[in-house]
Amino acid sequence: MNIFDMTIHELHAALKGKQISSREATVAMLDRIETIEPQVGSFITVTSEQALTAAKSADERIARGECHLLTGIPMAIKDIFLTEGIRTTCGSRILNNFIPPYSASSWEKLRDRGAVLLGKLNQDEFAMGSSNESSAFGITRNPWDTTCIPGGSSGGSAAAVAARQAIATLGTDTGGSIRQPASHCGCVGLKPTYGRVSRYGVIAYASSLDQVGPLTRDVADCAAMLEAIAGHDPRDSTSVNTAVPDYTATLKGGVKGLKIGLPKEYYIEGLDPDVQRAMDAAIETYRRLGAEFVDISLPHTDYAVATYYLIATAEASSNLARYDGVRFGHRAEADGLLDMYAKSRSEGFGTEVKRRIMLGTYALSSGYYDAYYVKAQKVRTLIMNDFIAAFADVDVLLTPVAPTPAFKIGEKINDPLQMYLSDIFTIPVNLAGTCAMSLPAGFSASGLPIGLQLIGKPFGEETVLRAGYAFEQATEWHLRKAAI
Ligand code: GLN
């Protein structure tokens, strides 16, 4: 078996048994990255030298008998995570030369367990997008069909897993940015409950919605990654101080008697027939495994996209005010301070980011604040209450991740509204602050992956992972590999 085709748990067994060294694994991944990059373009920065150094210390740790599940495993992370001494761009020209002085907590936790960083992954600029086309560093292509988008904004994180350029990756999800690319690239992606994983050192897009999570080949790897990154962090006041369960230990519990809700608002007329077929088959599989289905309703679903684009853009307009050319990032040549601000921002930000700063500033401006921002906050509460009511009757919800499989590069880039609507099934989860996972559930007639979404109760990651694992054991979708 090729090293680059392995899961975390397979490579871990080989590292622990000393059949493979972390150095060998890292070299194999770096070679693979070099071969595949011209076709896919998952990376913004490849950190070959640092990776070999990290692999060396991982091998020393393993020789001493310290072999954590993640020790020596080559990974890559979205370029939204600060990495001390390593360029971090967030997909933006404004941070083209930014070298952070410290690292994100989530990456530190992986690194401390001995994970090896292969590089920083491409993404939509400031995580704003669903296709990876808004990156200032070129597009990423879908490894299953390179004329299609990989999804976004963690497009590089999903493409790198699907193209076997990294064993696992980290992404962030504000409105679907882990789950939607995972679905389009045929991998597993989990958005944890808000507060489950520290956001410290993650470049902020919309702070009340952003969460960090893993993208992996299978559910067991996803559980292992979540276990490593979850937990309280005194440096993030919104990270919650509750114990991290042993997600791996409960994976095999099965789904007998599990109550699964089917929200009627997610099974709509416009759903792509291939997606509908995959959902029908998934429901059948769960029935066979002993789960029970309950029809439910999330009545405020229709308002979710509009609510999200008011709240997310309002928060973004405030978060992005710090990029003014003064302390870090791009600084334009200019006459005087105000001119410098204006020019630095005009030159540094791309079109989508500018659009959102304008939308957000408008929603927050006096005179419109109550009509837009305050109203959106109220609707957010109604959406949250929909989920609370649903979870009184069921354990998890099963829905599509996206209304269609991956679309063509260029297809929606000039129609922002169409692009925004592609997140219709993922956005409500962020507004409600709860957790959800995307996992492989089939293929379209043209061979593109289709994901299913399992939405859990707040801090219900254990149940989501257990239900996902049961599905994975009963199907073979996750074993198919993009022919690249
Ligand atoms: N596509 C959504 C947006 O553009 C979600 C992005 C995300 O989750 N970061 O805002």
Short mmCIF file of C-alpha atoms and ligand atoms in Angstrom, two decimals:
data_model
loop_
_atom_site.label_atom_id
_atom_site.label_comp_id
_atom_site.label_asym_id
_atom_site.label_seq_id
_atom_site.Cartn_x
_atom_site.Cartn_y
_atom_site.Cartn_z
CA MET A 1 0.00 0.00 0.00
CA ASN A 2 1.24 3.50 -0.83
CA ILE A 3 2.05 5.53 2.26
CA PHE A 4 0.06 8.46 0.88
CA ASP A 5 -3.07 6.29 0.63
CA MET A 6 -3.04 5.45 4.35
CA THR A 7 -5.35 6.66 7.08
CA ILE A 8 -4.00 8.00 10.38
CA HIS A 9 -4.67 4.71 12.11
CA GLU A 10 -3.01 2.65 9.37
CA LEU A 11 0.09 4.81 9.30
CA HIS A 12 0.18 4.90 13.10
CA ALA A 13 0.28 1.09 13.23
CA ALA A 14 3.16 1.07 10.72
CA LEU A 15 5.06 3.76 12.64
CA LYS A 16 4.55 2.04 15.94
CA GLY A 17 5.58 -1.33 14.49
CA LYS A 18 8.66 0.38 12.99
CA GLN A 19 7.82 -0.79 9.45
CA ILE A 20 7.85 2.86 8.33
CA SER A 21 9.61 5.87 9.82
CA SER A 22 8.04 9.31 10.01
CA ARG A 23 10.86 10.50 7.76
CA GLU A 24 9.89 7.97 5.08
CA ALA A 25 6.24 8.92 5.40
CA THR A 26 7.05 12.62 5.20
CA VAL A 27 9.27 12.19 2.16
CA ALA A 28 6.55 10.12 0.47
CA MET A 29 4.00 12.88 1.12
CA LEU A 30 6.30 15.66 -0.07
CA ASP A 31 6.95 13.71 -3.30
CA ARG A 32 3.24 13.19 -3.73
CA ILE A 33 2.57 16.91 -3.18
CA GLU A 34 5.13 17.79 -5.84
CA THR A 35 3.59 15.39 -8.37
CA ILE A 36 -0.03 16.42 -7.74
CA GLU A 37 0.24 20.17 -7.16
CA PRO A 38 0.28 21.18 -10.85
CA GLN A 39 -3.08 19.44 -11.33
CA VAL A 40 -4.85 20.35 -8.07
CA GLY A 41 -3.21 23.33 -6.36
CA SER A 42 -4.14 22.57 -2.77
CA PHE A 43 -1.24 24.42 -1.15
CA ILE A 44 -0.26 28.05 -0.72
CA THR A 45 2.99 27.17 1.08
CA VAL A 46 4.80 23.82 1.33
CA THR A 47 7.05 23.60 4.39
CA SER A 48 9.40 20.82 3.29
CA GLU A 49 12.35 21.67 5.52
CA GLN A 50 10.33 22.15 8.69
CA ALA A 51 8.48 18.92 7.88
CA LEU A 52 11.71 16.91 7.69
CA THR A 53 12.92 18.39 10.97
CA ALA A 54 9.59 17.58 12.65
CA ALA A 55 9.71 14.05 11.22
CA LYS A 56 13.16 13.57 12.71
CA SER A 57 12.00 14.50 16.20
CA ALA A 58 8.89 12.32 15.74
CA ASP A 59 11.14 9.37 14.91
CA GLU A 60 13.19 10.08 18.05
CA ARG A 61 10.00 10.14 20.12
CA ILE A 62 8.84 6.87 18.60
CA ALA A 63 12.25 5.30 19.31
CA ARG A 64 11.78 6.31 22.97
CA GLY A 65 8.44 4.51 22.93
CA GLU A 66 6.32 7.69 22.91
CA CYS A 67 3.98 7.02 20.02
CA HIS A 68 0.72 8.95 20.31
CA LEU A 69 -1.78 8.23 17.55
CA LEU A 70 -0.73 11.44 15.79
CA THR A 71 3.04 11.22 16.34
CA GLY A 72 4.88 11.33 13.03
CA ILE A 73 1.70 11.74 10.94
CA PRO A 74 2.14 14.21 8.03
CA MET A 75 -0.68 16.76 7.95
CA ALA A 76 -1.48 20.11 6.45
CA ILE A 77 -3.62 22.99 7.70
CA LYS A 78 -5.67 25.76 6.14
CA ASP A 79 -3.78 29.01 5.72
CA ILE A 80 -6.16 30.67 8.20
CA PHE A 81 -4.27 29.14 11.16
CA LEU A 82 -1.41 31.23 12.49
CA THR A 83 1.89 29.33 12.40
CA GLU A 84 4.84 30.87 14.18
CA GLY A 85 7.61 31.72 11.72
CA ILE A 86 5.65 30.35 8.73
CA ARG A 87 3.90 32.67 6.28
CA THR A 88 0.13 32.82 6.88
CA THR A 89 -1.94 34.56 4.20
CA CYS A 90 -5.58 33.59 4.83
CA GLY A 91 -5.83 33.50 1.04
CA SER A 92 -5.44 37.28 0.87
CA ARG A 93 -3.01 39.61 -0.84
CA ILE A 94 -3.23 41.85 2.20
CA LEU A 95 -1.35 39.17 4.22
CA ASN A 96 0.93 38.13 1.38
CA ASN A 97 4.08 38.50 3.48
CA PHE A 98 2.71 38.03 6.96
CA ILE A 99 4.83 35.85 9.27
CA PRO A 100 2.97 35.33 12.56
CA PRO A 101 4.78 35.57 15.89
CA TYR A 102 2.74 32.75 17.46
CA SER A 103 0.70 29.67 16.49
CA ALA A 104 -2.98 28.73 16.72
CA SER A 105 -3.87 26.57 19.74
CA SER A 106 -5.44 23.86 17.59
CA TRP A 107 -2.28 23.46 15.52
CA GLU A 108 -0.11 23.58 18.69
CA LYS A 109 -2.08 20.67 20.10
CA LEU A 110 -1.43 18.57 17.00
CA ARG A 111 2.21 19.62 16.89
CA ASP A 112 2.73 18.79 20.57
CA ARG A 113 1.47 15.28 19.87
CA GLY A 114 4.16 14.97 17.21
CA ALA A 115 2.19 15.70 14.01
CA VAL A 116 4.32 16.83 11.06
CA LEU A 117 3.29 19.99 9.17
CA LEU A 118 3.58 19.61 5.38
CA GLY A 119 2.29 23.08 4.60
CA LYS A 120 -0.49 25.63 4.51
CA LEU A 121 -3.55 25.03 2.37
CA ASN A 122 -5.38 27.17 -0.13
CA GLN A 123 -8.74 28.69 0.81
CA ASP A 124 -11.16 31.39 -0.16
CA GLU A 125 -9.91 34.82 0.88
CA PHE A 126 -10.63 35.27 4.61
CA ALA A 127 -12.77 32.10 4.34
CA MET A 128 -15.42 33.94 2.32
CA GLY A 129 -16.66 31.65 -0.39
CA SER A 130 -17.93 28.20 -1.32
CA SER A 131 -15.64 27.36 -4.23
CA ASN A 132 -12.07 28.39 -3.36
CA GLU A 133 -12.21 30.77 -6.32
CA SER A 134 -11.82 33.89 -4.18
CA SER A 135 -8.27 32.98 -3.10
CA ALA A 136 -5.58 35.48 -4.09
CA PHE A 137 -3.28 32.50 -4.71
CA GLY A 138 -5.03 30.77 -7.58
CA ILE A 139 -7.79 28.22 -7.70
CA THR A 140 -7.78 24.72 -6.25
CA ARG A 141 -9.27 21.99 -8.44
CA ASN A 142 -11.44 19.09 -7.39
CA PRO A 143 -9.29 15.91 -7.51
CA TRP A 144 -12.30 13.91 -8.78
CA ASP A 145 -12.78 16.19 -11.77
CA THR A 146 -10.31 19.00 -12.23
CA THR A 147 -12.82 21.10 -14.18
CA CYS A 148 -14.88 21.38 -10.96
CA ILE A 149 -14.45 23.39 -7.77
CA PRO A 150 -13.39 21.52 -4.61
CA GLY A 151 -15.84 23.54 -2.50
CA GLY A 152 -14.91 26.22 -0.02
CA SER A 153 -13.74 27.89 1.90
CA SER A 154 -11.54 25.01 3.15
CA GLY A 155 -11.16 23.81 -0.46
CA GLY A 156 -7.44 23.13 -0.17
CA SER A 157 -8.02 21.16 3.05
CA ALA A 158 -10.52 18.84 1.32
CA ALA A 159 -8.65 18.57 -1.99
CA ALA A 160 -5.39 17.67 -0.21
CA VAL A 161 -7.09 14.76 1.60
CA ALA A 162 -8.86 13.57 -1.57
CA ALA A 163 -5.68 13.84 -3.66
CA ARG A 164 -3.71 12.08 -0.87
CA GLN A 165 -1.35 15.03 -0.43
CA ALA A 166 -1.85 14.93 3.35
CA ILE A 167 -3.05 12.17 5.67
CA ALA A 168 -5.41 14.59 7.40
CA THR A 169 -6.02 18.34 7.47
CA LEU A 170 -7.60 21.10 9.54
CA GLY A 171 -10.17 23.54 8.23
CA THR A 172 -12.59 26.09 9.63
CA ASP A 173 -16.34 26.28 9.24
CA THR A 174 -18.34 29.51 9.58
CA GLY A 175 -21.25 28.58 7.32
CA GLY A 176 -20.25 25.20 5.92
CA SER A 177 -16.60 25.60 5.00
CA ILE A 178 -15.52 22.20 6.33
CA ARG A 179 -18.62 20.16 5.47
CA GLN A 180 -19.30 21.42 1.95
CA PRO A 181 -15.76 20.85 0.60
CA ALA A 182 -15.61 17.50 2.41
CA SER A 183 -18.83 16.54 0.64
CA HIS A 184 -17.58 17.71 -2.78
CA CYS A 185 -14.23 15.92 -2.38
CA GLY A 186 -15.47 12.67 -0.83
CA CYS A 187 -13.89 13.00 2.61
CA VAL A 188 -15.08 13.19 6.19
CA GLY A 189 -15.37 16.69 7.68
CA LEU A 190 -16.61 17.72 11.10
CA LYS A 191 -17.72 21.10 12.40
CA PRO A 192 -17.66 20.85 16.18
CA THR A 193 -20.06 22.67 18.50
CA TYR A 194 -19.22 26.36 18.95
CA GLY A 195 -16.82 26.48 21.90
CA ARG A 196 -15.61 22.88 21.58
CA VAL A 197 -12.31 23.85 19.88
CA SER A 198 -10.27 26.95 20.62
CA ARG A 199 -10.30 29.72 18.01
CA TYR A 200 -7.14 31.28 19.44
CA GLY A 201 -4.77 32.04 16.59
CA VAL A 202 -7.37 31.44 13.91
CA ILE A 203 -7.80 34.52 11.71
CA ALA A 204 -11.31 35.74 12.49
CA TYR A 205 -14.01 35.96 9.84
CA ALA A 206 -17.29 35.95 11.83
CA SER A 207 -16.35 35.31 15.44
CA SER A 208 -19.75 34.10 16.68
CA LEU A 209 -19.87 31.43 13.95
CA ASP A 210 -16.25 30.32 13.28
CA GLN A 211 -15.19 26.83 14.42
CA VAL A 212 -12.12 24.69 13.76
CA GLY A 213 -12.45 21.05 12.68
CA PRO A 214 -10.77 18.11 10.94
CA LEU A 215 -11.00 16.74 7.40
CA THR A 216 -9.99 13.10 7.11
CA ARG A 217 -10.26 9.87 5.09
CA ASP A 218 -12.57 8.16 7.57
CA VAL A 219 -14.60 8.63 10.73
CA ALA A 220 -12.07 6.97 13.07
CA ASP A 221 -9.43 9.50 11.95
CA CYS A 222 -11.93 12.31 12.43
CA ALA A 223 -12.57 11.16 16.02
CA ALA A 224 -8.83 11.01 16.71
CA MET A 225 -8.24 14.51 15.35
CA LEU A 226 -11.17 16.01 17.25
CA GLU A 227 -10.00 14.41 20.48
CA ALA A 228 -6.61 16.07 20.01
CA ILE A 229 -7.82 19.59 19.22
CA ALA A 230 -10.90 19.85 21.48
CA GLY A 231 -10.95 21.29 24.96
CA HIS A 232 -10.85 24.44 27.00
CA ASP A 233 -8.31 27.13 26.18
CA PRO A 234 -7.94 30.06 28.57
CA ARG A 235 -6.81 32.15 25.58
CA ASP A 236 -10.25 31.86 23.93
CA SER A 237 -13.01 33.12 26.19
CA THR A 238 -15.65 31.36 24.07
CA SER A 239 -14.03 27.94 24.41
CA VAL A 240 -16.08 25.87 26.79
CA ASN A 241 -14.71 24.25 29.91
CA THR A 242 -16.23 20.78 29.69
CA ALA A 243 -14.37 17.49 29.58
CA VAL A 244 -13.44 16.07 26.17
CA PRO A 245 -15.00 12.61 25.78
CA ASP A 246 -13.00 9.68 24.47
CA TYR A 247 -14.57 9.84 20.98
CA THR A 248 -12.69 6.77 19.78
CA ALA A 249 -13.94 4.57 22.61
CA THR A 250 -17.62 5.12 21.72
CA LEU A 251 -17.34 4.84 17.94
CA LYS A 252 -18.48 1.25 17.73
CA GLY A 253 -21.69 1.58 19.74
CA GLY A 254 -23.93 1.15 16.66
CA VAL A 255 -27.23 2.87 15.86
CA LYS A 256 -29.83 0.40 17.09
CA GLY A 257 -32.74 2.44 18.43
CA LEU A 258 -31.08 5.73 17.45
CA LYS A 259 -33.74 8.28 16.52
CA ILE A 260 -32.88 10.15 13.34
CA GLY A 261 -34.85 13.23 12.29
CA LEU A 262 -35.52 14.13 8.67
CA PRO A 263 -36.24 17.87 8.44
CA LYS A 264 -38.77 18.38 5.68
CA GLU A 265 -37.30 21.76 4.73
CA TYR A 266 -34.09 20.01 3.64
CA TYR A 267 -35.75 17.61 1.20
CA ILE A 268 -36.94 20.15 -1.30
CA GLU A 269 -38.05 20.09 -4.93
CA GLY A 270 -34.84 21.60 -6.27
CA LEU A 271 -32.60 18.93 -4.78
CA ASP A 272 -30.36 17.33 -7.39
CA PRO A 273 -31.74 13.84 -8.22
CA ASP A 274 -28.36 12.18 -7.58
CA VAL A 275 -28.22 13.81 -4.14
CA GLN A 276 -31.80 12.71 -3.40
CA ARG A 277 -30.94 9.12 -4.43
CA ALA A 278 -27.89 9.10 -2.15
CA MET A 279 -30.03 10.33 0.77
CA ASP A 280 -32.70 7.68 0.10
CA ALA A 281 -30.06 4.96 0.06
CA ALA A 282 -28.49 6.29 3.28
CA ILE A 283 -31.87 6.26 5.02
CA GLU A 284 -32.34 2.64 3.89
CA THR A 285 -28.91 1.70 5.24
CA TYR A 286 -29.65 3.26 8.63
CA ARG A 287 -33.03 1.51 8.76
CA ARG A 288 -31.30 -1.79 8.13
CA LEU A 289 -28.88 -1.01 10.97
CA GLY A 290 -31.77 -0.52 13.38
CA ALA A 291 -32.19 3.26 13.46
CA GLU A 292 -35.66 4.81 13.60
CA PHE A 293 -36.72 7.77 11.47
CA VAL A 294 -38.90 10.66 12.53
CA ASP A 295 -40.19 13.39 10.21
CA ILE A 296 -39.48 16.76 11.76
CA SER A 297 -39.62 20.42 10.80
CA LEU A 298 -37.15 23.28 11.18
CA PRO A 299 -39.64 26.01 10.23
CA HIS A 300 -37.24 28.96 10.04
CA THR A 301 -34.84 27.32 7.58
CA ASP A 302 -35.89 29.68 4.79
CA TYR A 303 -34.46 32.66 6.66
CA ALA A 304 -31.08 31.12 7.44
CA VAL A 305 -29.10 32.31 4.41
CA ALA A 306 -30.31 35.92 4.75
CA THR A 307 -29.70 35.89 8.51
CA TYR A 308 -26.21 34.49 8.02
CA TYR A 309 -25.26 37.09 5.42
CA LEU A 310 -26.27 39.89 7.79
CA ILE A 311 -24.51 38.52 10.88
CA ALA A 312 -21.42 37.14 9.15
CA THR A 313 -20.80 40.27 7.09
CA ALA A 314 -21.41 42.55 10.10
CA GLU A 315 -18.85 40.64 12.16
CA ALA A 316 -16.46 40.49 9.20
CA SER A 317 -16.61 44.24 8.64
CA SER A 318 -15.53 44.73 12.22
CA ASN A 319 -12.90 41.93 12.27
CA LEU A 320 -11.30 43.09 9.04
CA ALA A 321 -10.92 46.68 10.24
CA ARG A 322 -7.53 45.69 11.67
CA TYR A 323 -6.01 45.33 8.20
CA ASP A 324 -5.11 48.96 7.75
CA GLY A 325 -1.47 48.74 6.67
CA VAL A 326 -0.23 50.04 10.03
CA ARG A 327 0.91 47.09 12.12
CA PHE A 328 1.06 44.22 9.66
CA GLY A 329 0.15 43.16 6.17
CA HIS A 330 0.28 45.08 2.95
CA ARG A 331 1.01 48.83 3.15
CA ALA A 332 0.47 51.00 0.10
CA GLU A 333 2.55 54.03 -0.89
CA ALA A 334 0.36 57.01 -0.04
CA ASP A 335 0.08 60.66 1.00
CA GLY A 336 -0.95 60.76 4.63
CA LEU A 337 -2.68 58.32 6.96
CA LEU A 338 -6.22 58.19 5.55
CA ASP A 339 -4.95 57.76 2.02
CA MET A 340 -2.67 54.98 3.27
CA TYR A 341 -5.59 53.16 4.92
CA ALA A 342 -7.74 53.46 1.82
CA LYS A 343 -5.07 52.44 -0.65
CA SER A 344 -3.73 49.54 1.45
CA ARG A 345 -7.22 48.10 1.80
CA SER A 346 -8.20 48.73 -1.83
CA GLU A 347 -5.07 47.00 -3.07
CA GLY A 348 -5.01 44.25 -0.46
CA PHE A 349 -8.59 42.94 -0.42
CA GLY A 350 -10.26 41.05 -3.27
CA THR A 351 -13.74 41.66 -4.69
CA GLU A 352 -15.70 39.26 -2.48
CA VAL A 353 -14.09 40.56 0.71
CA LYS A 354 -14.84 44.16 -0.29
CA ARG A 355 -18.44 43.22 -1.08
CA ARG A 356 -18.86 41.73 2.39
CA ILE A 357 -17.21 44.61 4.22
CA MET A 358 -19.65 46.95 2.47
CA LEU A 359 -22.67 44.75 3.22
CA GLY A 360 -21.65 44.40 6.87
CA THR A 361 -20.90 48.07 7.34
CA TYR A 362 -24.30 48.92 5.88
CA ALA A 363 -26.12 46.44 8.16
CA LEU A 364 -24.42 48.00 11.20
CA SER A 365 -24.85 51.63 10.22
CA SER A 366 -27.07 53.83 12.35
CA GLY A 367 -30.55 53.93 10.91
CA TYR A 368 -30.29 50.41 9.50
CA TYR A 369 -28.90 48.63 12.55
CA ASP A 370 -32.29 47.72 14.05
CA ALA A 371 -33.84 46.77 10.74
CA TYR A 372 -31.01 44.48 9.71
CA TYR A 373 -28.50 43.49 12.39
CA VAL A 374 -30.84 43.37 15.39
CA LYS A 375 -33.54 41.65 13.35
CA ALA A 376 -31.04 39.06 12.15
CA GLN A 377 -30.02 38.33 15.75
CA LYS A 378 -33.67 37.73 16.64
CA VAL A 379 -34.16 35.39 13.70
CA ARG A 380 -30.97 33.59 14.71
CA THR A 381 -32.61 32.80 18.05
CA LEU A 382 -35.67 31.42 16.25
CA ILE A 383 -33.42 29.18 14.15
CA MET A 384 -31.63 28.01 17.29
CA ASN A 385 -34.99 27.25 18.92
CA ASP A 386 -36.01 25.15 15.89
CA PHE A 387 -33.05 22.87 16.57
CA ILE A 388 -33.68 22.74 20.32
CA ALA A 389 -37.28 21.72 19.67
CA ALA A 390 -36.23 19.07 17.13
CA PHE A 391 -33.68 17.57 19.48
CA ALA A 392 -36.34 17.03 22.12
CA ASP A 393 -37.60 14.18 19.90
CA VAL A 394 -34.54 12.87 18.03
CA ASP A 395 -30.84 12.15 18.59
CA VAL A 396 -29.43 13.34 15.26
CA LEU A 397 -30.66 14.79 11.98
CA LEU A 398 -29.81 13.41 8.56
CA THR A 399 -29.71 15.84 5.64
CA PRO A 400 -27.82 16.52 2.42
CA VAL A 401 -24.71 18.71 2.80
CA ALA A 402 -25.25 20.64 -0.41
CA PRO A 403 -28.13 20.76 -2.92
CA THR A 404 -25.84 19.60 -5.80
CA PRO A 405 -22.49 17.87 -6.27
CA ALA A 406 -19.44 20.07 -7.03
CA PHE A 407 -20.14 22.63 -9.74
CA LYS A 408 -17.85 23.75 -12.56
CA ILE A 409 -15.06 26.25 -12.05
CA GLY A 410 -16.41 29.65 -13.12
CA GLU A 411 -20.06 28.56 -13.01
CA LYS A 412 -21.18 30.74 -10.07
CA ILE A 413 -18.36 33.20 -9.61
CA ASN A 414 -20.27 36.05 -11.23
CA ASP A 415 -23.49 35.31 -9.39
CA PRO A 416 -22.87 35.80 -5.66
CA LEU A 417 -26.47 35.00 -4.74
CA GLN A 418 -26.29 31.57 -6.40
CA MET A 419 -22.99 30.96 -4.62
CA TYR A 420 -24.52 31.97 -1.25
CA LEU A 421 -27.48 29.63 -1.77
CA SER A 422 -25.22 26.62 -2.15
CA ASP A 423 -24.73 26.76 1.66
CA ILE A 424 -28.42 26.53 2.46
CA PHE A 425 -28.12 23.19 4.38
CA THR A 426 -24.93 23.97 6.30
CA ILE A 427 -25.48 27.57 7.44
CA PRO A 428 -28.32 26.87 9.95
CA VAL A 429 -25.99 24.63 11.98
CA ASN A 430 -23.53 27.50 12.52
CA LEU A 431 -26.33 29.89 13.44
CA ALA A 432 -27.57 27.35 16.00
CA GLY A 433 -24.00 26.79 17.23
CA THR A 434 -24.30 23.02 17.16
CA CYS A 435 -22.16 20.28 15.57
CA ALA A 436 -22.41 18.40 12.26
CA MET A 437 -20.38 16.04 10.14
CA SER A 438 -20.22 15.40 6.41
CA LEU A 439 -19.36 11.91 5.23
CA PRO A 440 -19.19 10.13 1.88
CA ALA A 441 -22.59 8.72 0.85
CA GLY A 442 -22.42 8.10 -2.89
CA PHE A 443 -21.52 9.46 -6.29
CA SER A 444 -23.31 11.39 -9.02
CA ALA A 445 -23.82 9.92 -12.48
CA SER A 446 -20.73 11.84 -13.57
CA GLY A 447 -18.61 10.37 -10.78
CA LEU A 448 -18.58 13.26 -8.31
CA PRO A 449 -18.76 12.51 -4.57
CA ILE A 450 -21.94 13.24 -2.59
CA GLY A 451 -21.88 13.73 1.17
CA LEU A 452 -24.52 13.28 3.80
CA GLN A 453 -24.76 15.51 6.85
CA LEU A 454 -25.39 14.28 10.39
CA ILE A 455 -26.36 17.15 12.67
CA GLY A 456 -25.95 16.58 16.40
CA LYS A 457 -27.09 18.21 19.62
CA PRO A 458 -24.76 20.81 21.12
CA PHE A 459 -21.70 18.85 22.35
CA GLY A 460 -23.22 15.74 20.77
CA GLU A 461 -20.11 14.97 18.67
CA GLU A 462 -19.95 11.48 20.20
CA THR A 463 -23.34 10.52 18.78
CA VAL A 464 -22.58 12.05 15.38
CA LEU A 465 -19.29 10.17 15.15
CA ARG A 466 -20.88 6.92 16.30
CA ALA A 467 -23.68 7.25 13.73
CA GLY A 468 -21.16 8.16 11.03
CA TYR A 469 -18.96 5.20 11.89
CA ALA A 470 -21.89 2.78 11.68
CA PHE A 471 -22.76 4.09 8.20
CA GLU A 472 -19.15 3.90 7.07
CA GLN A 473 -18.84 0.28 8.24
CA ALA A 474 -21.97 -0.62 6.28
CA THR A 475 -20.90 1.11 3.04
CA GLU A 476 -17.81 1.43 0.88
CA TRP A 477 -18.04 5.00 -0.36
CA HIS A 478 -15.13 6.18 1.77
CA LEU A 479 -12.83 3.56 0.22
CA ARG A 480 -13.08 4.95 -3.31
CA LYS A 481 -10.18 7.12 -4.34
CA ALA A 482 -9.99 9.94 -6.86
CA ALA A 483 -8.05 8.62 -9.86
CA ILE A 484 -5.37 11.24 -9.70
N1 GLN B 1 -19.63 29.87 2.02
C1 GLN B 1 -19.93 30.57 3.23
C2 GLN B 1 -19.43 32.01 3.13
O1 GLN B 1 -18.93 32.35 2.12
C3 GLN B 1 -19.32 29.86 4.39
C4 GLN B 1 -17.87 30.11 4.50
C5 GLN B 1 -17.27 29.50 5.73
O2 GLN B 1 -17.83 28.63 6.36
N2 GLN B 1 -16.11 30.04 6.09
O3 GLN B 1 -19.54 32.75 4.05
#
